[in-house]
PDB file of C-alpha atoms in Angstrom:
ATOM      1  CA  MET A  11     102.435  85.385  74.018  1.00 52.00           C
ATOM      2  CA  SER A  12     101.074  88.418  76.272  1.00 64.00           C
ATOM      3  CA  ALA A  13     100.449  85.884  79.124  1.00 60.00           C
ATOM      4  CA  GLY A  14     104.211  85.415  79.544  1.00 88.00           C
ATOM      5  CA  MET A  15     104.691  89.147  80.201  1.00 97.00           C
ATOM      6  CA  LYS A  16     105.458  90.034  83.674  1.00 98.00           C
ATOM      7  CA  VAL A  17     104.007  93.237  85.049  1.00 98.00           C
ATOM      8  CA  GLY A  18     105.234  95.379  87.959  1.00 98.00           C
ATOM      9  CA  ALA A  19     104.145  98.575  89.343  1.00 99.00           C
ATOM     10  CA  VAL A  20     105.846 101.555  90.730  1.00 99.00           C
ATOM     11  CA  ILE A  21     104.025 103.996  93.264  1.00 98.00           C
ATOM     12  CA  ILE A  22     105.745 106.829  94.905  1.00 98.00           C
ATOM     13  CA  THR A  23     104.189 108.302  98.146  1.00 98.00           C
ATOM     14  CA  MET A  24     104.880 111.124 100.669  1.00 97.00           C
ATOM     15  CA  GLY A  25     103.249 109.055 103.279  1.00 95.00           C
ATOM     16  CA  ASN A  26     100.053 111.465 103.744  1.00 95.00           C
ATOM     17  CA  ARG A  27      97.383 109.601 101.712  1.00 96.00           C
ATOM     18  CA  PRO A  28      97.380 106.273 103.504  1.00 97.00           C
ATOM     19  CA  ASP A  29      93.861 105.594 102.808  1.00 97.00           C
ATOM     20  CA  GLU A  30      94.005 106.419  99.241  1.00 98.00           C
ATOM     21  CA  LEU A  31      97.288 104.330  98.804  1.00 98.00           C
ATOM     22  CA  ARG A  32      95.592 101.364 100.339  1.00 98.00           C
ATOM     23  CA  ALA A  33      92.548 101.583  97.947  1.00 98.00           C
ATOM     24  CA  LEU A  34      94.961 101.764  95.075  1.00 98.00           C
ATOM     25  CA  LEU A  35      97.082  98.787  96.162  1.00 98.00           C
ATOM     26  CA  ASP A  36      93.582  97.032  96.415  1.00 98.00           C
ATOM     27  CA  SER A  37      92.934  97.963  92.758  1.00 98.00           C
ATOM     28  CA  VAL A  38      96.176  96.563  91.572  1.00 98.00           C
ATOM     29  CA  ALA A  39      95.838  93.330  93.508  1.00 98.00           C
ATOM     30  CA  LYS A  40      92.337  92.604  91.824  1.00 98.00           C
ATOM     31  CA  GLN A  41      93.867  93.046  88.427  1.00 98.00           C
ATOM     32  CA  ASP A  42      93.066  89.914  86.131  1.00 98.00           C
ATOM     33  CA  GLY A  43      95.777  87.547  85.031  1.00 97.00           C
ATOM     34  CA  ASP A  44      99.133  86.945  86.916  1.00 98.00           C
ATOM     35  CA  PRO A  45      99.488  89.019  89.988  1.00 98.00           C
ATOM     36  CA  VAL A  46     101.207  92.480  89.411  1.00 98.00           C
ATOM     37  CA  GLN A  47     104.449  92.900  91.444  1.00 98.00           C
ATOM     38  CA  VAL A  48     104.249  96.201  93.529  1.00 98.00           C
ATOM     39  CA  VAL A  49     106.930  98.678  94.947  1.00 98.00           C
ATOM     40  CA  VAL A  50     105.904 101.786  97.026  1.00 98.00           C
ATOM     41  CA  VAL A  51     108.974 104.215  97.276  1.00 98.00           C
ATOM     42  CA  GLY A  52     108.460 106.332 100.485  1.00 98.00           C
ATOM     43  CA  ASN A  53     109.982 109.931  98.881  1.00 98.00           C
ATOM     44  CA  GLY A  54     111.489 111.097 101.819  1.00 97.00           C
ATOM     45  CA  SER A  55     108.991 109.792 104.326  1.00 97.00           C
ATOM     46  CA  PRO A  56     107.893 106.551 105.882  1.00 97.00           C
ATOM     47  CA  VAL A  57     105.669 104.036 103.804  1.00 98.00           C
ATOM     48  CA  PRO A  58     102.237 103.709 105.507  1.00 97.00           C
ATOM     49  CA  ASP A  59     101.224 100.196 106.264  1.00 96.00           C
ATOM     50  CA  VAL A  60     100.713  98.269 103.105  1.00 98.00           C
ATOM     51  CA  PRO A  61      99.583  94.649 102.328  1.00 97.00           C
ATOM     52  CA  ASP A  62     101.766  91.532 102.421  1.00 96.00           C
ATOM     53  CA  GLY A  63     103.908  91.171  99.391  1.00 97.00           C
ATOM     54  CA  VAL A  64     104.082  94.559  98.493  1.00 98.00           C
ATOM     55  CA  LYS A  65     107.807  95.755  98.583  1.00 98.00           C
ATOM     56  CA  THR A  66     108.621  98.783 100.000  1.00 98.00           C
ATOM     57  CA  VAL A  67     111.672 101.420  99.733  1.00 98.00           C
ATOM     58  CA  GLU A  68     112.015 104.416 102.109  1.00 98.00           C
ATOM     59  CA  LEU A  69     114.147 107.286 100.933  1.00 98.00           C
ATOM     60  CA  PRO A  70     115.942 109.541 103.458  1.00 97.00           C
ATOM     61  CA  GLU A  71     115.201 112.614 101.267  1.00 98.00           C
ATOM     62  CA  ASN A  72     112.427 113.667  98.598  1.00 97.00           C
ATOM     63  CA  LEU A  73     114.138 113.024  95.384  1.00 98.00           C
ATOM     64  CA  GLY A  74     111.253 114.432  93.439  1.00 97.00           C
ATOM     65  CA  ILE A  75     108.733 112.592  91.187  1.00 97.00           C
ATOM     66  CA  PRO A  76     111.363 111.565  88.477  1.00 98.00           C
ATOM     67  CA  GLY A  77     114.085 110.457  91.118  1.00 98.00           C
ATOM     68  CA  GLY A  78     111.467 108.519  93.164  1.00 98.00           C
ATOM     69  CA  ARG A  79     110.292 106.687  90.277  1.00 98.00           C
ATOM     70  CA  ASN A  80     113.650 105.930  89.034  1.00 98.00           C
ATOM     71  CA  VAL A  81     114.464 104.127  92.160  1.00 98.00           C
ATOM     72  CA  GLY A  82     111.288 102.132  92.151  1.00 98.00           C
ATOM     73  CA  ILE A  83     112.340 101.218  88.372  1.00 98.00           C
ATOM     74  CA  GLU A  84     115.638  99.960  89.836  1.00 98.00           C
ATOM     75  CA  ALA A  85     113.865  97.925  92.617  1.00 98.00           C
ATOM     76  CA  PHE A  86     112.957  95.550  89.709  1.00 98.00           C
ATOM     77  CA  GLY A  87     116.369  95.088  88.909  1.00 98.00           C
ATOM     78  CA  PRO A  88     118.685  97.269  86.571  1.00 97.00           C
ATOM     79  CA  GLY A  89     116.439  99.301  84.574  1.00 97.00           C
ATOM     80  CA  GLY A  90     113.521  97.265  85.630  1.00 98.00           C
ATOM     81  CA  ARG A  91     114.467  94.065  83.650  1.00 97.00           C
ATOM     82  CA  ASP A  92     112.974  91.668  86.265  1.00 98.00           C
ATOM     83  CA  VAL A  93     109.745  92.448  84.590  1.00 98.00           C
ATOM     84  CA  ASP A  94     108.487  93.305  81.037  1.00 98.00           C
ATOM     85  CA  ILE A  95     106.077  96.182  81.819  1.00 98.00           C
ATOM     86  CA  LEU A  96     105.967  98.849  84.588  1.00 99.00           C
ATOM     87  CA  LEU A  97     102.954 100.554  85.552  1.00 99.00           C
ATOM     88  CA  PHE A  98     103.476 104.143  87.214  1.00 98.00           C
ATOM     89  CA  LEU A  99     100.528 105.311  89.414  1.00 98.00           C
ATOM     90  CA  ASP A 100      99.789 108.314  91.522  1.00 98.00           C
ATOM     91  CA  ASP A 101      99.112 107.258  94.925  1.00 98.00           C
ATOM     92  CA  ASP A 102      95.814 108.967  95.276  1.00 96.00           C
ATOM     93  CA  GLY A 103      94.762 107.341  92.238  1.00 98.00           C
ATOM     94  CA  LEU A 104      92.540 103.910  91.599  1.00 98.00           C
ATOM     95  CA  LEU A 105      92.462 101.768  88.572  1.00 98.00           C
ATOM     96  CA  ALA A 106      88.864 101.682  87.485  1.00 98.00           C
ATOM     97  CA  HIS A 107      88.808  98.233  85.943  1.00 98.00           C
ATOM     98  CA  THR A 108      90.411  94.870  86.600  1.00 98.00           C
ATOM     99  CA  ASP A 109      91.604  94.268  83.061  1.00 98.00           C
ATOM    100  CA  THR A 110      94.027  97.212  82.731  1.00 98.00           C
ATOM    101  CA  ALA A 111      97.255  95.046  83.090  1.00 98.00           C
ATOM    102  CA  GLU A 112      95.752  92.359  80.918  1.00 98.00           C
ATOM    103  CA  LEU A 113      95.263  95.138  78.329  1.00 98.00           C
ATOM    104  CA  CYS A 114      98.707  96.336  78.713  1.00 98.00           C
ATOM    105  CA  ARG A 115     100.078  92.905  78.351  1.00 98.00           C
ATOM    106  CA  LYS A 116      98.083  92.409  75.149  1.00 98.00           C
ATOM    107  CA  ALA A 117      98.826  95.908  73.676  1.00 98.00           C
ATOM    108  CA  PHE A 118     102.535  95.433  74.136  1.00 98.00           C
ATOM    109  CA  ALA A 119     102.551  91.711  72.927  1.00 98.00           C
ATOM    110  CA  GLU A 120     100.578  92.855  69.673  1.00 98.00           C
ATOM    111  CA  ASP A 121     102.741  95.798  68.583  1.00 98.00           C
ATOM    112  CA  PRO A 122     106.303  95.378  68.983  1.00 98.00           C
ATOM    113  CA  ALA A 123     107.122  98.939  68.381  1.00 98.00           C
ATOM    114  CA  LEU A 124     104.862 100.012  71.055  1.00 98.00           C
ATOM    115  CA  GLY A 125     107.015 101.652  74.165  1.00 98.00           C
ATOM    116  CA  ILE A 126     104.644 103.699  76.300  1.00 99.00           C
ATOM    117  CA  ILE A 127     101.048 103.580  76.989  1.00 99.00           C
ATOM    118  CA  SER A 128      99.133 106.725  78.427  1.00 98.00           C
ATOM    119  CA  PHE A 129      96.101 105.863  80.530  1.00 98.00           C
ATOM    120  CA  ARG A 130      92.883 108.116  80.570  1.00 98.00           C
ATOM    121  CA  ILE A 131      92.618 109.865  83.886  1.00 98.00           C
ATOM    122  CA  ALA A 132      88.902 110.344  85.001  1.00 97.00           C
ATOM    123  CA  ASP A 133      87.422 112.144  88.076  1.00 96.00           C
ATOM    124  CA  PRO A 134      85.970 109.301  90.051  1.00 95.00           C
ATOM    125  CA  ASP A 135      82.803 111.117  90.994  1.00 94.00           C
ATOM    126  CA  THR A 136      81.948 112.721  87.537  1.00 94.00           C
ATOM    127  CA  GLY A 137      83.834 110.243  85.201  1.00 94.00           C
ATOM    128  CA  VAL A 138      85.068 113.566  83.362  1.00 95.00           C
ATOM    129  CA  THR A 139      88.579 113.658  81.905  1.00 96.00           C
ATOM    130  CA  GLN A 140      90.171 117.177  82.018  1.00 94.00           C
ATOM    131  CA  ARG A 141      91.292 118.146  78.737  1.00 94.00           C
ATOM    132  CA  ARG A 142      94.940 118.564  80.210  1.00 93.00           C
ATOM    133  CA  HIS A 143      94.966 114.900  80.727  1.00 95.00           C
ATOM    134  CA  VAL A 144      94.588 114.086  77.040  1.00 97.00           C
ATOM    135  CA  PRO A 145      98.298 114.245  75.661  1.00 97.00           C
ATOM    136  CA  ARG A 146      97.784 115.619  72.413  1.00 96.00           C
ATOM    137  CA  LEU A 147      96.777 118.928  70.944  1.00 94.00           C
ATOM    138  CA  ARG A 148      93.341 117.755  69.784  1.00 92.00           C
ATOM    139  CA  ALA A 149      92.051 116.815  73.106  1.00 94.00           C
ATOM    140  CA  SER A 150      88.215 117.626  72.724  1.00 94.00           C
ATOM    141  CA  ASP A 151      87.236 113.921  72.574  1.00 97.00           C
ATOM    142  CA  PRO A 152      89.175 112.043  75.431  1.00 97.00           C
ATOM    143  CA  MET A 153      87.343 108.844  74.520  1.00 97.00           C
ATOM    144  CA  ARG A 154      89.368 108.614  71.038  1.00 97.00           C
ATOM    145  CA  SER A 155      92.529 106.582  71.523  1.00 98.00           C
ATOM    146  CA  SER A 156      95.555 107.550  69.275  1.00 98.00           C
ATOM    147  CA  ARG A 157      99.205 107.710  68.763  1.00 98.00           C
ATOM    148  CA  VAL A 158     100.570 110.490  70.869  1.00 98.00           C
ATOM    149  CA  THR A 159     104.051 112.316  71.370  1.00 98.00           C
ATOM    150  CA  THR A 160     104.036 112.257  75.346  1.00 98.00           C
ATOM    151  CA  PHE A 161     102.166 110.550  78.263  1.00 98.00           C
ATOM    152  CA  LEU A 162     100.726 110.968  81.761  1.00 97.00           C
ATOM    153  CA  GLY A 163     103.394 110.700  84.525  1.00 96.00           C
ATOM    154  CA  GLY A 164     101.087 109.035  87.223  1.00 97.00           C
ATOM    155  CA  ALA A 165      98.811 106.928  85.027  1.00 98.00           C
ATOM    156  CA  ASN A 166     100.888 104.972  82.340  1.00 98.00           C
ATOM    157  CA  ALA A 167     102.686 101.707  81.490  1.00 99.00           C
ATOM    158  CA  VAL A 168     106.441 101.393  80.053  1.00 99.00           C
ATOM    159  CA  ARG A 169     108.017  98.558  78.208  1.00 98.00           C
ATOM    160  CA  THR A 170     111.201  98.201  80.351  1.00 98.00           C
ATOM    161  CA  ARG A 171     113.182  97.637  77.289  1.00 98.00           C
ATOM    162  CA  VAL A 172     112.716 101.521  76.664  1.00 98.00           C
ATOM    163  CA  PHE A 173     114.477 102.152  80.077  1.00 98.00           C
ATOM    164  CA  ALA A 174     117.355  99.609  78.863  1.00 97.00           C
ATOM    165  CA  GLU A 175     117.605 101.873  75.481  1.00 98.00           C
ATOM    166  CA  VAL A 176     117.339 105.448  76.354  1.00 98.00           C
ATOM    167  CA  GLY A 177     117.355 105.527  80.415  1.00 98.00           C
ATOM    168  CA  GLY A 178     115.202 106.580  83.016  1.00 98.00           C
ATOM    169  CA  LEU A 179     113.457 109.649  83.881  1.00 98.00           C
ATOM    170  CA  PRO A 180     115.697 112.973  84.356  1.00 98.00           C
ATOM    171  CA  ASP A 181     116.338 112.844  87.937  1.00 97.00           C
ATOM    172  CA  GLU A 182     117.271 116.596  87.824  1.00 97.00           C
ATOM    173  CA  PHE A 183     113.781 117.767  86.795  1.00 98.00           C
ATOM    174  CA  PHE A 184     112.316 117.010  90.162  1.00 97.00           C
ATOM    175  CA  TYR A 185     108.753 117.981  89.099  1.00 94.00           C
ATOM    176  CA  ALA A 186     107.210 118.888  85.617  1.00 96.00           C
ATOM    177  CA  HIS A 187     107.987 117.573  81.926  1.00 97.00           C
ATOM    178  CA  GLU A 188     109.926 114.665  82.852  1.00 98.00           C
ATOM    179  CA  GLU A 189     107.639 112.391  81.077  1.00 98.00           C
ATOM    180  CA  THR A 190     108.146 114.584  77.708  1.00 98.00           C
ATOM    181  CA  ASP A 191     111.734 114.229  78.261  1.00 98.00           C
ATOM    182  CA  LEU A 192     111.445 110.452  78.368  1.00 98.00           C
ATOM    183  CA  ALA A 193     108.912 110.354  75.656  1.00 98.00           C
ATOM    184  CA  TRP A 194     111.146 112.333  73.219  1.00 98.00           C
ATOM    185  CA  ARG A 195     114.174 110.154  73.840  1.00 98.00           C
ATOM    186  CA  ALA A 196     111.829 106.898  73.312  1.00 98.00           C
ATOM    187  CA  LEU A 197     110.388 108.357  70.197  1.00 98.00           C
ATOM    188  CA  ASP A 198     114.019 109.361  68.889  1.00 98.00           C
ATOM    189  CA  ALA A 199     114.891 105.669  69.503  1.00 98.00           C
ATOM    190  CA  GLY A 200     112.138 104.386  67.398  1.00 98.00           C
ATOM    191  CA  TRP A 201     109.451 103.544  69.941  1.00 98.00           C
ATOM    192  CA  MET A 202     105.736 104.587  69.714  1.00 98.00           C
ATOM    193  CA  ILE A 203     103.431 106.008  72.378  1.00 98.00           C
ATOM    194  CA  ASP A 204      99.556 105.188  72.682  1.00 98.00           C
ATOM    195  CA  TYR A 205      96.810 107.053  74.594  1.00 98.00           C
ATOM    196  CA  ARG A 206      94.359 104.605  75.507  1.00 98.00           C
ATOM    197  CA  SER A 207      90.924 105.642  76.706  1.00 98.00           C
ATOM    198  CA  ASP A 208      90.100 102.203  77.974  1.00 98.00           C
ATOM    199  CA  MET A 209      92.652 102.020  80.276  1.00 98.00           C
ATOM    200  CA  VAL A 210      91.400 104.257  83.279  1.00 98.00           C
ATOM    201  CA  LEU A 211      92.992 105.633  86.318  1.00 98.00           C
ATOM    202  CA  TYR A 212      90.312 107.436  88.676  1.00 98.00           C
ATOM    203  CA  HIS A 213      91.750 110.625  90.030  1.00 96.00           C
ATOM    204  CA  PRO A 214      90.315 113.491  91.810  1.00 92.00           C
ATOM    205  CA  THR A 215      90.102 116.575  89.679  1.00 86.00           C
ATOM    206  CA  THR A 216      92.815 118.951  90.827  1.00 77.00           C
ATOM    207  CA  ALA A 217      94.978 122.036  89.420  1.00 70.00           C
ATOM    208  CA  PRO A 218      98.515 121.353  88.825  1.00 68.00           C
ATOM    209  CA  SER A 219      99.287 124.788  90.338  1.00 56.00           C
ATOM    210  CA  ARG A 220      98.349 123.296  93.685  1.00 51.00           C
ATOM    211  CA  HIS A 221     102.151 122.729  93.957  1.00 52.00           C
ATOM    212  CA  ALA A 222     103.986 125.684  95.433  1.00 55.00           C
ATOM    213  CA  VAL A 223     106.766 125.192  93.018  1.00 82.00           C
ATOM    214  CA  TYR A 224     104.829 124.752  89.975  1.00 90.00           C
ATOM    215  CA  HIS A 225     105.309 128.006  88.129  1.00 93.00           C
ATOM    216  CA  ARG A 226     108.985 127.851  88.476  1.00 95.00           C
ATOM    217  CA  MET A 227     109.511 124.244  87.901  1.00 96.00           C
ATOM    218  CA  VAL A 228     107.354 124.447  84.714  1.00 96.00           C
ATOM    219  CA  ALA A 229     109.404 127.198  83.152  1.00 97.00           C
ATOM    220  CA  ARG A 230     112.973 125.944  84.193  1.00 98.00           C
ATOM    221  CA  ASN A 231     112.139 122.338  83.039  1.00 98.00           C
ATOM    222  CA  ARG A 232     110.782 123.603  79.860  1.00 98.00           C
ATOM    223  CA  VAL A 233     114.264 125.132  79.031  1.00 98.00           C
ATOM    224  CA  TRP A 234     116.005 122.136  79.946  1.00 98.00           C
ATOM    225  CA  LEU A 235     113.665 120.033  77.974  1.00 98.00           C
ATOM    226  CA  ALA A 236     114.739 122.040  74.924  1.00 98.00           C
ATOM    227  CA  ARG A 237     118.455 122.090  75.618  1.00 98.00           C
ATOM    228  CA  ARG A 238     118.577 118.533  76.200  1.00 98.00           C
ATOM    229  CA  ASN A 239     116.596 117.115  73.410  1.00 98.00           C
ATOM    230  CA  LEU A 240     116.012 119.577  70.414  1.00 98.00           C
ATOM    231  CA  PRO A 241     118.030 120.428  67.521  1.00 98.00           C
ATOM    232  CA  ALA A 242     119.674 123.895  68.020  1.00 98.00           C
ATOM    233  CA  LEU A 243     117.508 125.557  65.422  1.00 98.00           C
ATOM    234  CA  LEU A 244     114.262 124.567  67.157  1.00 98.00           C
ATOM    235  CA  VAL A 245     115.360 125.532  70.745  1.00 98.00           C
ATOM    236  CA  PRO A 246     114.556 129.489  70.468  1.00 98.00           C
ATOM    237  CA  VAL A 247     111.390 128.664  68.361  1.00 98.00           C
ATOM    238  CA  TYR A 248     109.880 126.075  70.956  1.00 98.00           C
ATOM    239  CA  LEU A 249     110.624 128.333  73.892  1.00 98.00           C
ATOM    240  CA  GLY A 250     109.436 131.613  72.006  1.00 98.00           C
ATOM    241  CA  VAL A 251     106.232 129.725  71.419  1.00 97.00           C
ATOM    242  CA  TRP A 252     105.861 128.995  75.127  1.00 96.00           C
ATOM    243  CA  LEU A 253     106.792 132.358  76.230  1.00 97.00           C
ATOM    244  CA  LEU A 254     104.052 133.739  74.257  1.00 97.00           C
ATOM    245  CA  LEU A 255     101.569 131.023  75.338  1.00 96.00           C
ATOM    246  CA  THR A 256     102.332 131.718  79.050  1.00 95.00           C
ATOM    247  CA  LEU A 257     101.751 135.639  78.452  1.00 96.00           C
ATOM    248  CA  LEU A 258      98.453 135.089  76.596  1.00 96.00           C
ATOM    249  CA  ARG A 259      97.180 132.975  79.595  1.00 92.00           C
ATOM    250  CA  ARG A 260      97.540 135.816  81.847  1.00 91.00           C
ATOM    251  CA  PRO A 261      99.045 134.603  85.022  1.00 91.00           C
ATOM    252  CA  SER A 262      98.746 136.462  88.211  1.00 91.00           C
ATOM    253  CA  GLY A 263     101.918 138.707  89.016  1.00 93.00           C
ATOM    254  CA  PRO A 264     103.432 136.334  91.760  1.00 92.00           C
ATOM    255  CA  ALA A 265     102.999 133.537  89.062  1.00 92.00           C
ATOM    256  CA  LEU A 266     104.548 135.272  86.274  1.00 93.00           C
ATOM    257  CA  LYS A 267     107.476 136.390  88.511  1.00 94.00           C
ATOM    258  CA  ALA A 268     108.065 132.698  89.571  1.00 94.00           C
ATOM    259  CA  TRP A 269     107.768 131.649  85.973  1.00 95.00           C
ATOM    260  CA  PHE A 270     110.332 134.053  84.687  1.00 96.00           C
ATOM    261  CA  GLY A 271     112.546 133.137  87.553  1.00 96.00           C
ATOM    262  CA  GLY A 272     112.241 129.493  86.576  1.00 97.00           C
ATOM    263  CA  PHE A 273     113.032 130.613  82.723  1.00 97.00           C
ATOM    264  CA  LYS A 274     116.071 132.273  83.749  1.00 97.00           C
ATOM    265  CA  GLU A 275     117.179 129.445  85.926  1.00 98.00           C
ATOM    266  CA  GLY A 276     116.670 126.877  83.002  1.00 98.00           C
ATOM    267  CA  TRP A 277     119.445 128.821  80.882  1.00 98.00           C
ATOM    268  CA  SER A 278     121.695 129.507  83.865  1.00 98.00           C
ATOM    269  CA  SER A 279     121.916 126.126  85.463  1.00 98.00           C
ATOM    270  CA  PRO A 280     123.175 122.488  83.991  1.00 97.00           C
ATOM    271  CA  CYS A 281     120.342 120.610  82.235  1.00 96.00           C
ATOM    272  CA  GLY A 282     122.275 117.397  82.032  1.00 95.00           C
ATOM    273  CA  PRO A 283     123.366 115.514  78.720  1.00 96.00           C
ATOM    274  CA  ARG A 284     122.518 117.113  75.600  1.00 97.00           C
ATOM    275  CA  ARG A 285     121.291 114.454  72.904  1.00 98.00           C
ATOM    276  CA  PRO A 286     119.307 116.594  70.366  1.00 98.00           C
ATOM    277  CA  MET A 287     116.745 114.329  68.496  1.00 98.00           C
ATOM    278  CA  LYS A 288     117.044 113.222  64.940  1.00 98.00           C
ATOM    279  CA  TRP A 289     115.286 115.306  62.155  1.00 98.00           C
ATOM    280  CA  ARG A 290     113.450 112.523  61.256  1.00 98.00           C
ATOM    281  CA  THR A 291     112.082 112.285  64.830  1.00 98.00           C
ATOM    282  CA  VAL A 292     111.097 115.858  64.406  1.00 98.00           C
ATOM    283  CA  TRP A 293     109.089 115.039  61.431  1.00 98.00           C
ATOM    284  CA  ARG A 294     107.711 111.963  63.121  1.00 97.00           C
ATOM    285  CA  LEU A 295     106.308 114.287  66.028  1.00 98.00           C
ATOM    286  CA  THR A 296     104.912 116.642  63.328  1.00 97.00           C
ATOM    287  CA  ARG A 297     103.069 113.723  61.472  1.00 97.00           C
ATOM    288  CA  LEU A 298     101.566 112.364  64.862  1.00 96.00           C
ATOM    289  CA  GLY A 299     100.207 115.958  65.159  1.00 94.00           C
ATOM    290  CA  ARG A 300     102.621 117.669  67.695  1.00 96.00           C
ATOM    291  CA  PRO A 301     105.657 119.268  66.114  1.00 96.00           C
ATOM    292  CA  PRO A 302     108.177 120.017  68.882  1.00 96.00           C
ATOM    293  CA  VAL A 303     107.623 123.722  68.822  1.00 94.00           C
ATOM    294  CA  ILE A 304     104.584 123.443  70.868  1.00 90.00           C
TER     295      ILE A 304
END
């Protein structure tokens, strides 16, 4: 059954890491089983030289991470329907093992309710997985696989039927929390999400705050995430908890100023369509270990 599942891969690039991109593409080409079809999206930049057979799309402007990935999805037909599974991989990552695509095929074939798989991200030199890369609250043991409530954006696999049912990533987010927006919509539609420690993407250890827009985007999109997806009663609770957590982390003055600017922007700007999740989904998230208030 799993042998018949077609796998594609979407990689977005700014064109500034050609060597890392080539290494990633080589690791995808080495996957066991049927070849993985690949599309590389140049997000407002030309695509560096890629091997024959790799499809490329060059966008005239940077659409952000979710916008670029959505273009990659559509390169496999509407909603990605020309394949059964899509891998989303950061262009400076590297698949650590040759069996990842086959493990994905097997996992999706054996569990019809499984919609998304989040890979483990490990530093290529140390093998260490950062706590923030384990998508659950109890993250002390990154080697433990489990059901989860969200996933890692640059190291995952999605059953394309999920996109057909709930739509793609939120273009307007540009960067930050777009994965959780999709995850909540998928869970609300009845799909499940797994974190799999045996599916590994090597990726250099970095801090998310390396992005200049990090603090503003994180705050703005957190508000948008709540406004779009949560029952009205939970919106102030969720955002109040995150406001408190942000203050407890004691960011620098400029970072805090940017965060509050983004928080204000999240309330004053359009967030896209509002589709609050069902209360039974709230209970499901709670049973999975992460109620949608944190």
